[in-house]
Coordinates of C-alpha atoms in Angstrom, one line a residue:
Chain A
M426 CA -79.3 -10.1 12.8
L427 CA -78.5 -13.3 14.7
N428 CA -81.9 -12.8 16.0
K429 CA -83.2 -13.2 12.6
S430 CA -80.9 -16.3 11.5
F431 CA -82.4 -17.8 14.9
Q432 CA -85.7 -17.4 13.9
F433 CA -85.3 -18.7 10.6
V434 CA -83.3 -21.7 11.7
R435 CA -86.3 -22.3 14.1
V436 CA -89.1 -22.1 11.6
A437 CA -87.1 -24.3 9.1
G438 CA -86.1 -26.6 11.8
S439 CA -89.7 -27.2 13.1
T440 CA -91.3 -27.5 9.7
L441 CA -88.7 -30.3 9.0
V442 CA -89.2 -32.1 12.3
L443 CA -92.9 -32.0 11.8
T444 CA -92.5 -33.4 8.5
I445 CA -90.5 -36.5 9.6
V446 CA -92.6 -37.1 12.7
L447 CA -95.9 -37.3 10.4
A448 CA -93.7 -39.0 7.6
S449 CA -92.6 -41.7 10.0
A450 CA -96.3 -42.9 10.4
A451 CA -96.1 -43.7 6.9
H452 CA -98.3 -46.1 5.4
A453 CA -98.0 -48.4 2.1
E454 CA -100.6 -46.6 0.1
T455 CA -99.8 -47.5 -3.4
T456 CA -100.1 -51.3 -2.7
D457 CA -103.1 -50.6 -0.8
A458 CA -104.5 -48.7 -4.0
L459 CA -104.0 -51.4 -6.2
Q460 CA -105.4 -54.1 -4.2
G461 CA -108.6 -52.3 -2.8
D462 CA -110.9 -54.1 -0.9
S463 CA -114.5 -55.0 -0.9
G464 CA -116.0 -52.3 1.3
Q465 CA -114.0 -49.7 -0.7
S466 CA -117.0 -48.6 -3.4
A467 CA -119.1 -48.4 -0.6
R468 CA -117.0 -46.3 1.5
G469 CA -116.0 -44.1 -1.5
V470 CA -119.8 -43.0 -2.2
K471 CA -120.2 -41.8 1.5
A472 CA -116.9 -39.9 1.3
W473 CA -117.8 -38.4 -2.2
A474 CA -121.4 -37.3 -0.9
N475 CA -119.7 -35.9 2.5
N476 CA -116.5 -34.2 1.2
C477 CA -117.2 -33.4 -2.6
A478 CA -119.9 -30.8 -2.1
S479 CA -118.7 -28.6 0.7
C480 CA -116.8 -25.9 -1.5
H481 CA -118.4 -26.6 -5.0
N482 CA -121.4 -28.2 -6.7
L483 CA -120.7 -31.9 -6.8
R484 CA -119.0 -32.5 -10.1
P485 CA -120.5 -36.3 -11.1
A486 CA -118.3 -39.5 -11.8
K487 CA -119.5 -39.1 -15.5
E488 CA -117.5 -35.8 -16.2
L489 CA -114.2 -37.5 -16.3
R490 CA -112.4 -40.3 -17.6
D491 CA -110.8 -42.5 -15.0
D492 CA -106.9 -41.4 -15.7
Q493 CA -108.3 -37.8 -15.3
W494 CA -109.8 -38.7 -12.1
R495 CA -106.8 -40.1 -10.8
V496 CA -105.2 -36.6 -11.1
V497 CA -108.1 -34.3 -9.8
V498 CA -108.9 -36.7 -6.7
S499 CA -105.0 -36.1 -5.9
H500 CA -105.5 -32.4 -6.4
M501 CA -108.6 -32.3 -4.1
R502 CA -106.6 -34.3 -1.6
V503 CA -104.4 -31.4 -1.2
R504 CA -107.2 -28.6 -1.5
A505 CA -109.5 -30.2 1.0
D506 CA -107.1 -32.2 3.1
L507 CA -108.6 -35.7 2.7
T508 CA -106.7 -38.5 4.1
G509 CA -105.1 -40.6 1.7
Q510 CA -107.8 -43.7 2.2
E511 CA -110.6 -41.3 1.4
A512 CA -108.8 -40.2 -1.5
R513 CA -108.3 -43.8 -2.8
D514 CA -111.9 -44.8 -2.3
I515 CA -113.2 -41.9 -3.6
L516 CA -111.0 -42.5 -6.8
K517 CA -112.4 -46.1 -6.8
F518 CA -116.1 -45.1 -6.7
L519 CA -115.6 -42.5 -9.3
Q520 CA -113.7 -44.6 -11.6
E521 CA -116.6 -47.2 -11.4
N522 CA -119.1 -44.9 -12.0
N523 CA -118.0 -42.8 -14.9
Chain B
M168 CA -117.9 -141.4 -68.8
Q169 CA -117.7 -140.8 -72.4
Y170 CA -121.1 -140.1 -73.0
L171 CA -121.0 -137.7 -70.0
T172 CA -118.2 -136.1 -71.4
N173 CA -119.8 -135.5 -74.9
K174 CA -122.8 -134.5 -73.3
T175 CA -121.8 -132.2 -70.6
L176 CA -118.7 -130.2 -72.7
P177 CA -121.1 -127.8 -74.6
L178 CA -123.1 -127.4 -71.0
A179 CA -119.7 -126.3 -69.3
A180 CA -118.8 -124.4 -71.9
A181 CA -121.8 -122.6 -72.0
I182 CA -121.7 -122.4 -68.1
S183 CA -118.2 -121.1 -68.2
G184 CA -119.1 -118.7 -71.2
I185 CA -122.2 -117.5 -68.9
I186 CA -119.6 -117.2 -66.0
A187 CA -117.2 -115.1 -67.9
L188 CA -119.8 -112.6 -69.2
S189 CA -121.4 -112.3 -66.1
S190 CA -118.2 -111.8 -64.4
S191 CA -117.3 -109.1 -66.8
A192 CA -120.7 -107.5 -66.4
Y193 CA -119.7 -107.9 -62.5
A194 CA -116.3 -106.1 -63.1
D195 CA -118.0 -103.7 -65.0
S196 CA -120.2 -102.4 -62.3
E197 CA -117.8 -102.7 -59.6
S198 CA -115.5 -100.6 -61.2
Q199 CA -118.4 -97.7 -61.5
S200 CA -119.2 -97.9 -57.9
L201 CA -115.7 -97.9 -57.0
Q202 CA -115.1 -94.7 -59.4
S203 CA -118.4 -93.0 -58.0
E204 CA -116.9 -93.8 -54.5
V205 CA -113.7 -92.4 -55.3
Q206 CA -115.4 -89.3 -56.2
M207 CA -117.5 -89.1 -53.6
L208 CA -114.3 -89.6 -51.4
R209 CA -112.3 -87.0 -53.5
K210 CA -115.1 -84.7 -53.1
E211 CA -115.6 -85.4 -49.2
V212 CA -111.5 -84.7 -49.2
A213 CA -111.8 -81.4 -50.9
E214 CA -114.9 -80.5 -48.7
L215 CA -112.4 -81.2 -45.6
R216 CA -109.7 -79.3 -46.9
A217 CA -111.9 -76.3 -47.3
L218 CA -113.1 -76.9 -43.6
I219 CA -109.6 -77.4 -42.3
K220 CA -108.9 -74.3 -44.6
E221 CA -111.8 -72.3 -42.9
Q222 CA -110.9 -73.5 -39.3
S223 CA -107.2 -72.4 -39.4
S224 CA -108.4 -69.1 -40.9
A225 CA -111.0 -68.9 -38.3
Q226 CA -108.1 -69.8 -35.6
E227 CA -106.0 -66.9 -37.2
E228 CA -108.6 -64.4 -36.8
V229 CA -109.4 -65.3 -33.2
K230 CA -105.4 -65.0 -32.7
N231 CA -105.8 -61.7 -34.4
L232 CA -108.7 -60.6 -32.4
R233 CA -106.8 -61.8 -29.0
N234 CA -103.9 -59.6 -29.9
E235 CA -106.2 -56.7 -31.0
V236 CA -108.1 -57.0 -27.1
K237 CA -104.7 -56.9 -25.7
A238 CA -103.3 -54.1 -27.5
T239 CA -106.8 -52.1 -26.9
S240 CA -106.6 -53.0 -23.0
H241 CA -103.1 -52.2 -22.8
A242 CA -103.8 -48.7 -24.3
Q243 CA -106.7 -48.1 -21.9
S244 CA -104.6 -49.3 -18.8
E245 CA -101.6 -47.2 -20.1
W246 CA -103.8 -44.2 -19.4
T247 CA -104.7 -45.5 -16.1
N248 CA -101.6 -47.1 -15.0
A249 CA -98.9 -44.8 -16.2
D250 CA -96.5 -43.5 -13.7
S251 CA -96.6 -40.0 -14.8
T252 CA -100.1 -38.7 -15.9
F253 CA -101.6 -35.3 -16.2
H254 CA -105.0 -33.2 -16.4
L255 CA -105.3 -29.9 -18.0
S256 CA -108.4 -28.0 -16.1
G257 CA -109.4 -24.6 -15.2
Y258 CA -112.2 -22.0 -15.6
A259 CA -113.1 -19.1 -17.6
A260 CA -115.5 -15.9 -16.9
A261 CA -117.0 -13.1 -18.6
G262 CA -118.6 -10.3 -16.9
Y263 CA -120.8 -6.9 -17.0
T264 CA -121.1 -4.3 -14.3
D265 CA -123.5 -1.4 -14.5
R266 CA -122.5 1.0 -11.7
K267 CA -125.6 3.6 -11.5
Q268 CA -124.2 6.3 -9.4
S269 CA -120.3 6.1 -10.5
G270 CA -118.3 4.6 -13.1
G271 CA -121.1 3.9 -15.5
S272 CA -121.4 0.2 -16.9
A273 CA -118.8 -1.9 -18.8
F274 CA -118.2 -5.4 -19.8
N275 CA -115.4 -5.7 -17.4
V276 CA -114.3 -9.2 -16.7
A277 CA -112.7 -11.4 -19.3
S278 CA -110.7 -14.0 -17.9
F279 CA -109.3 -17.5 -18.4
N280 CA -107.5 -19.7 -15.6
P281 CA -106.1 -22.8 -16.8
I282 CA -104.9 -25.2 -14.2
F283 CA -102.1 -27.6 -14.6
N284 CA -101.8 -30.7 -12.8
F285 CA -99.1 -33.6 -13.1
L286 CA -98.9 -36.7 -10.7
Y287 CA -96.2 -38.9 -10.5
R288 CA -97.6 -42.1 -9.1
D289 CA -99.2 -41.3 -5.5
I290 CA -96.3 -39.6 -4.5
V291 CA -95.9 -36.3 -6.0
L292 CA -98.3 -33.7 -7.7
A293 CA -97.0 -30.5 -9.3
E294 CA -100.2 -28.1 -9.2
A295 CA -100.2 -24.6 -11.1
E296 CA -103.0 -22.1 -12.0
L297 CA -102.2 -19.0 -14.2
E298 CA -104.7 -16.4 -14.4
V299 CA -104.9 -14.6 -17.9
A300 CA -107.1 -11.6 -18.1
T301 CA -107.8 -8.3 -19.7
A302 CA -107.1 -5.5 -17.8
A303 CA -109.6 -2.5 -17.7
D304 CA -106.6 -0.6 -20.0
G305 CA -106.8 -3.4 -22.5
S306 CA -103.6 -5.0 -21.9
T307 CA -103.2 -8.7 -20.8
E308 CA -102.7 -9.3 -17.2
T309 CA -100.7 -13.0 -16.7
K310 CA -100.6 -14.1 -13.1
L311 CA -99.2 -17.3 -11.3
E312 CA -101.8 -17.8 -8.9
Y313 CA -100.3 -20.5 -7.5
G314 CA -97.5 -23.1 -8.5
S315 CA -96.4 -25.9 -6.2
I316 CA -94.9 -29.3 -6.0
D317 CA -96.9 -31.4 -3.3
I318 CA -95.3 -34.4 -1.8
F319 CA -97.6 -37.0 -0.3
L320 CA -95.7 -38.2 2.8
N321 CA -98.2 -40.6 4.0
D322 CA -102.1 -40.8 4.4
Y323 CA -102.2 -37.8 6.7
A324 CA -99.6 -35.6 5.6
T325 CA -98.6 -33.7 2.1
L326 CA -95.7 -31.3 2.1
V327 CA -96.4 -28.3 -0.3
A328 CA -93.3 -26.2 -1.4
G329 CA -93.7 -23.3 -3.8
K330 CA -96.5 -20.7 -4.3
F331 CA -99.6 -21.9 -2.6
L332 CA -102.7 -20.3 -2.1
S333 CA -103.1 -19.1 1.6
P334 CA -104.7 -21.4 3.6
L335 CA -106.1 -18.9 6.1
G336 CA -109.6 -18.6 5.8
H337 CA -111.9 -20.4 3.3
F338 CA -112.7 -17.7 0.6
R339 CA -109.6 -17.0 -0.9
Q340 CA -108.4 -20.3 -1.3
N341 CA -111.4 -22.2 -2.3
A342 CA -113.9 -19.9 -3.5
H343 CA -112.2 -17.8 -5.9
P344 CA -113.0 -19.1 -9.1
A345 CA -116.0 -18.0 -10.5
W346 CA -117.6 -21.2 -10.9
I347 CA -117.4 -21.6 -7.3
N348 CA -118.3 -18.2 -6.0
K349 CA -122.1 -18.2 -5.6
F350 CA -121.9 -14.4 -6.7
P351 CA -120.5 -12.4 -9.4
S352 CA -118.4 -10.4 -6.8
L353 CA -116.1 -11.0 -4.3
P354 CA -117.3 -10.2 -0.4
P355 CA -115.9 -6.6 0.4
G356 CA -112.5 -7.2 2.0
F357 CA -111.8 -10.3 0.5
G358 CA -110.3 -8.7 -2.8
E359 CA -106.9 -7.8 -3.9
D360 CA -104.6 -6.2 -1.2
Q361 CA -107.6 -6.0 1.4
A362 CA -108.3 -7.9 4.6
A363 CA -107.9 -11.6 3.4
P364 CA -104.5 -12.9 2.4
A365 CA -104.5 -14.4 -0.9
A366 CA -101.2 -16.3 -1.3
E367 CA -98.1 -17.2 -0.1
V368 CA -94.5 -18.8 -1.1
G369 CA -92.7 -20.9 1.1
L370 CA -93.1 -24.5 2.7
G371 CA -96.4 -26.2 4.4
V372 CA -97.8 -29.6 5.8
R373 CA -101.3 -30.1 5.5
G374 CA -103.8 -32.8 5.7
G375 CA -106.9 -34.6 7.5
Y376 CA -107.4 -37.0 10.3
P377 CA -110.3 -39.1 11.1
F378 CA -111.3 -39.8 14.4
G379 CA -114.6 -41.2 16.3
Q380 CA -117.8 -41.9 14.1
D381 CA -117.7 -39.6 11.0
M382 CA -115.5 -36.8 12.5
K383 CA -112.4 -35.3 11.2
M384 CA -109.5 -33.0 12.0
K385 CA -108.0 -31.0 9.2
Y386 CA -104.8 -28.9 9.3
A387 CA -102.7 -26.8 7.1
L388 CA -99.2 -25.2 8.7
Y389 CA -96.9 -23.1 6.6
A390 CA -93.9 -20.9 6.9
G391 CA -93.3 -18.3 4.3
N392 CA -91.9 -14.8 3.4
G393 CA -95.4 -13.3 4.2
P394 CA -97.1 -10.0 2.8
E395 CA -95.5 -6.6 1.7
L396 CA -97.2 -3.2 2.2
E397 CA -98.6 -0.6 -0.2
V398 CA -97.7 2.7 0.9
D399 CA -98.8 6.2 -0.5
A400 CA -98.2 9.5 1.0
G401 CA -96.8 8.4 4.6
E402 CA -100.2 6.0 4.9
I403 CA -100.2 2.1 4.7
H404 CA -103.1 1.7 2.0
G405 CA -103.4 -2.0 1.8
I406 CA -101.2 -5.1 2.8
K407 CA -100.0 -6.9 -0.6
S408 CA -100.7 -10.8 -0.3
D409 CA -100.0 -12.1 -3.6
G410 CA -97.2 -13.8 -2.5
F411 CA -93.5 -12.9 -2.9
A412 CA -90.2 -14.6 -3.7
R413 CA -88.5 -12.5 -1.5
D414 CA -88.6 -11.2 2.2
V415 CA -87.8 -7.6 2.5
D416 CA -88.4 -7.9 6.4
R417 CA -86.4 -10.9 6.6
R418 CA -88.9 -12.2 9.3
K419 CA -90.5 -14.9 8.3
V420 CA -94.5 -15.8 8.7
L421 CA -95.7 -18.5 10.6
G422 CA -99.2 -19.7 10.2
G423 CA -102.0 -22.1 9.3
R424 CA -105.7 -23.1 9.6
V425 CA -106.6 -26.1 12.1
S426 CA -110.6 -27.2 11.4
L427 CA -113.0 -29.5 12.9
V428 CA -115.5 -31.6 11.1
P429 CA -118.1 -32.8 13.8
L430 CA -120.5 -33.9 11.6
P431 CA -120.5 -34.5 7.6
K432 CA -120.8 -31.0 5.7
F433 CA -120.2 -29.0 8.8
E434 CA -116.9 -27.4 9.2
I435 CA -115.5 -25.3 11.9
G436 CA -111.8 -23.4 11.3
L437 CA -109.5 -21.3 13.0
S438 CA -106.7 -19.5 11.3
G439 CA -104.1 -17.8 12.1
A440 CA -100.6 -16.4 11.4
S441 CA -97.3 -14.0 12.8
G442 CA -94.5 -12.8 11.7
G443 CA -92.8 -9.7 10.1
V444 CA -93.9 -7.2 7.4
G445 CA -92.2 -4.1 6.3
L446 CA -90.7 -2.0 3.5
A447 CA -87.4 -2.6 1.8
N448 CA -84.4 -0.8 3.9
E449 CA -86.7 -0.3 6.8
P450 CA -86.7 -2.2 10.2
D451 CA -89.5 -4.7 10.2
R452 CA -92.7 -4.3 12.3
S453 CA -95.0 -7.0 13.5
Y454 CA -97.7 -8.7 11.3
R455 CA -100.4 -10.9 12.8
A456 CA -103.7 -12.6 11.3
I457 CA -106.5 -14.3 12.6
G458 CA -109.4 -15.7 11.3
T459 CA -112.3 -18.1 11.7
D460 CA -114.8 -19.7 9.1
I461 CA -117.6 -22.0 9.2
G462 CA -119.7 -23.8 6.7
Y463 CA -122.4 -26.2 6.5
Q464 CA -124.8 -27.6 4.0
W465 CA -127.8 -29.2 4.6
K466 CA -130.2 -30.6 1.6
N467 CA -130.3 -27.7 -0.8
L468 CA -129.1 -24.9 1.5
D469 CA -125.3 -24.1 1.5
L470 CA -124.5 -21.6 4.4
R471 CA -121.1 -20.0 5.1
A472 CA -119.7 -17.5 7.1
E473 CA -116.1 -15.9 7.7
Y474 CA -114.0 -13.5 9.5
I475 CA -110.5 -12.5 9.0
S476 CA -108.3 -9.6 9.9
Q477 CA -104.7 -9.0 9.2
K478 CA -102.6 -6.2 11.8
V479 CA -99.6 -4.5 11.0
G480 CA -97.9 -3.0 14.0
D481 CA -96.4 0.5 14.3
Q482 CA -93.0 1.5 13.3
E483 CA -91.8 5.1 14.2
A484 CA -88.7 4.7 11.8
S485 CA -91.0 4.1 8.7
A486 CA -92.2 6.5 5.9
A487 CA -95.7 5.1 7.3
P488 CA -95.0 5.0 10.9
L489 CA -98.5 3.9 11.9
G490 CA -99.9 0.5 11.4
G491 CA -103.5 -0.6 11.5
T492 CA -106.0 -3.4 11.2
W493 CA -107.6 -4.5 8.3
K494 CA -110.6 -6.9 8.7
A495 CA -113.6 -8.2 7.0
W496 CA -116.3 -10.5 7.3
Y497 CA -119.2 -12.1 5.8
G498 CA -122.6 -14.3 5.9
Q499 CA -124.1 -16.0 2.8
A500 CA -126.8 -18.4 2.3
A501 CA -127.3 -20.0 -1.2
Y502 CA -130.5 -22.2 -1.8
R503 CA -130.7 -24.4 -5.1
F504 CA -134.7 -24.9 -6.4
L505 CA -133.9 -28.3 -7.4
P506 CA -135.0 -30.0 -9.6
S507 CA -135.1 -26.7 -11.4
K508 CA -131.7 -25.0 -12.6
W509 CA -132.3 -21.9 -10.6
E510 CA -130.3 -21.3 -7.4
G511 CA -130.9 -18.2 -5.0
V512 CA -128.1 -16.2 -3.2
L513 CA -128.1 -13.6 -0.4
R514 CA -124.7 -12.6 1.3
Y515 CA -124.0 -9.6 4.0
G516 CA -120.4 -8.1 4.1
K517 CA -118.6 -5.8 5.8
Y518 CA -114.8 -4.4 5.5
E519 CA -113.2 -2.4 8.2
S520 CA -109.9 -0.5 7.0
P521 CA -107.6 2.2 8.7
R522 CA -108.5 4.2 5.5
D523 CA -112.4 5.6 5.6
S524 CA -112.5 5.2 1.7
Q525 CA -112.2 1.8 1.7
R526 CA -114.8 0.5 4.2
Q527 CA -117.5 -1.3 3.0
K528 CA -121.1 -2.5 4.2
Q529 CA -122.9 -4.5 1.5
W530 CA -126.1 -6.3 1.0
A531 CA -126.1 -8.6 -2.2
V532 CA -128.8 -10.6 -3.6
G533 CA -128.3 -12.9 -6.6
V534 CA -130.1 -15.4 -8.8
N535 CA -127.9 -18.1 -10.7
Y536 CA -129.0 -20.5 -13.6
L537 CA -126.8 -23.6 -13.8
W538 CA -126.4 -25.6 -16.9
G539 CA -124.2 -28.0 -15.0
P540 CA -122.4 -28.2 -11.6
S541 CA -119.6 -26.1 -13.1
V542 CA -121.4 -24.0 -15.9
M543 CA -123.8 -20.9 -14.9
A544 CA -124.9 -17.4 -15.4
K545 CA -125.0 -15.3 -12.5
L546 CA -127.1 -12.1 -11.8
G547 CA -126.6 -10.1 -9.0
Y548 CA -127.4 -6.8 -7.2
E549 CA -125.3 -5.1 -4.4
F550 CA -126.4 -2.4 -1.8
N551 CA -123.3 -0.8 -0.9
R552 CA -122.4 1.7 2.0
G553 CA -119.2 3.6 2.2
L554 CA -117.8 6.9 2.2
A555 CA -120.3 9.0 0.4
G556 CA -118.8 9.7 -3.2
Q557 CA -116.5 6.8 -3.2
E558 CA -116.6 4.1 -5.3
A559 CA -117.5 2.0 -2.0
D560 CA -120.6 3.7 -1.9
A561 CA -122.1 3.1 -5.0
N562 CA -124.6 0.4 -5.6
R563 CA -124.2 -2.3 -8.8
W564 CA -125.6 -4.7 -10.9
L565 CA -123.3 -7.5 -11.8
L566 CA -123.7 -10.4 -14.6
Q567 CA -121.4 -13.1 -15.0
L568 CA -121.1 -16.1 -17.0
A569 CA -118.7 -19.0 -15.5
Y570 CA -117.4 -22.3 -16.6
G571 CA -115.3 -24.4 -14.8
F572 CA -113.7 -27.3 -16.7

């Protein structure tokens, strides 16, 4: 029993530690996303072509509205383990081309 | 002087008469021209008034238009910039299976899977998928495929809490939707309670990290309640991995997948998990999963292969003392005949289980017609080899319509 609680503490503890370590490298993503930069669109096309056709057929920008892409790209950011930067670049590209 | 006066008097009178006459004529014409001038001025003033009126109404119009444009652009940006926003997506499938040797034929797939996503700024995503499907007996099955709250901790890490699709391997998480799977059926061993884990209830961290030129590392680590066992007549018949909100063996499962993207569109993944599994009121037994997956896309060709195994340890004190290993692998090639709407698929799969009746080897050949990237009709044939007389041994035709929306 004691062994099991130890196991649990270990699991919870290590997850927490990992989370905190990773979170400490936090970036100011929202401000980045608002400002954008000139190369973003070009990076976006590339990231879209490289990442968005590996699990399913490529879904073209015209399929969805800006607000819908915002949610879908966040969904795919989790599903496909995209970095925040890749997600923002791809979103920018999709929103500019729908 | 007298003379002059006498002579000039009438003249003067005449002159002054003329002057008086002419001056009165002059006064007449002057007042006429003045009048016409006044009239003209009046007209001009009226015109000016009309012009001013017109201009001010134009100004009013411009003001109204400005307000309208402002309201429209606000309505537009409201959608894109609102703090909390959502999207409803999902997929539907309908299918027909014709099994020559056993079971006959039936319209046996009718499912609708709505997916709900709610996003709060770029901080939190709540994602959930429901499966609503018609069961063989006509009843309706409803299932929470996944439902989790994801917190974007930073650019490289997202915390996932709740019920999530198992990150072990590729297929169960990424190819289960009918519009993504290139063939109408799942590869042998990748179905319910078979070799590949489906979902988990717990807590995880996942993300990606770029390095070098176009290279990337991805990871998905988790701690969860783990699977349970399906036992019948003293034997384990399957590993139930649909995700449980209890932990009968009381030992958590820790696991994850790490993958490398050495070139764009090429990914190699390694998965592993370890912990406890068991039955209620029994001592727990060991559980471990190991897998590897590889995917490569080149032009119109899509290649994928995957191996997964789950091992359950022995437990003398159990109602089903003997453990075992459930393992499966498949290799698949799909080719798009662009610019046409046709796609061809070839898949080989093998499933090994401690239960002979479950084992299966399969060649599958299919042809798909795509109306759009997520709207298609799929026709396939499976050449199956299993224990003689079992369902796993029967060849099948499969027809499926799928739409991801």
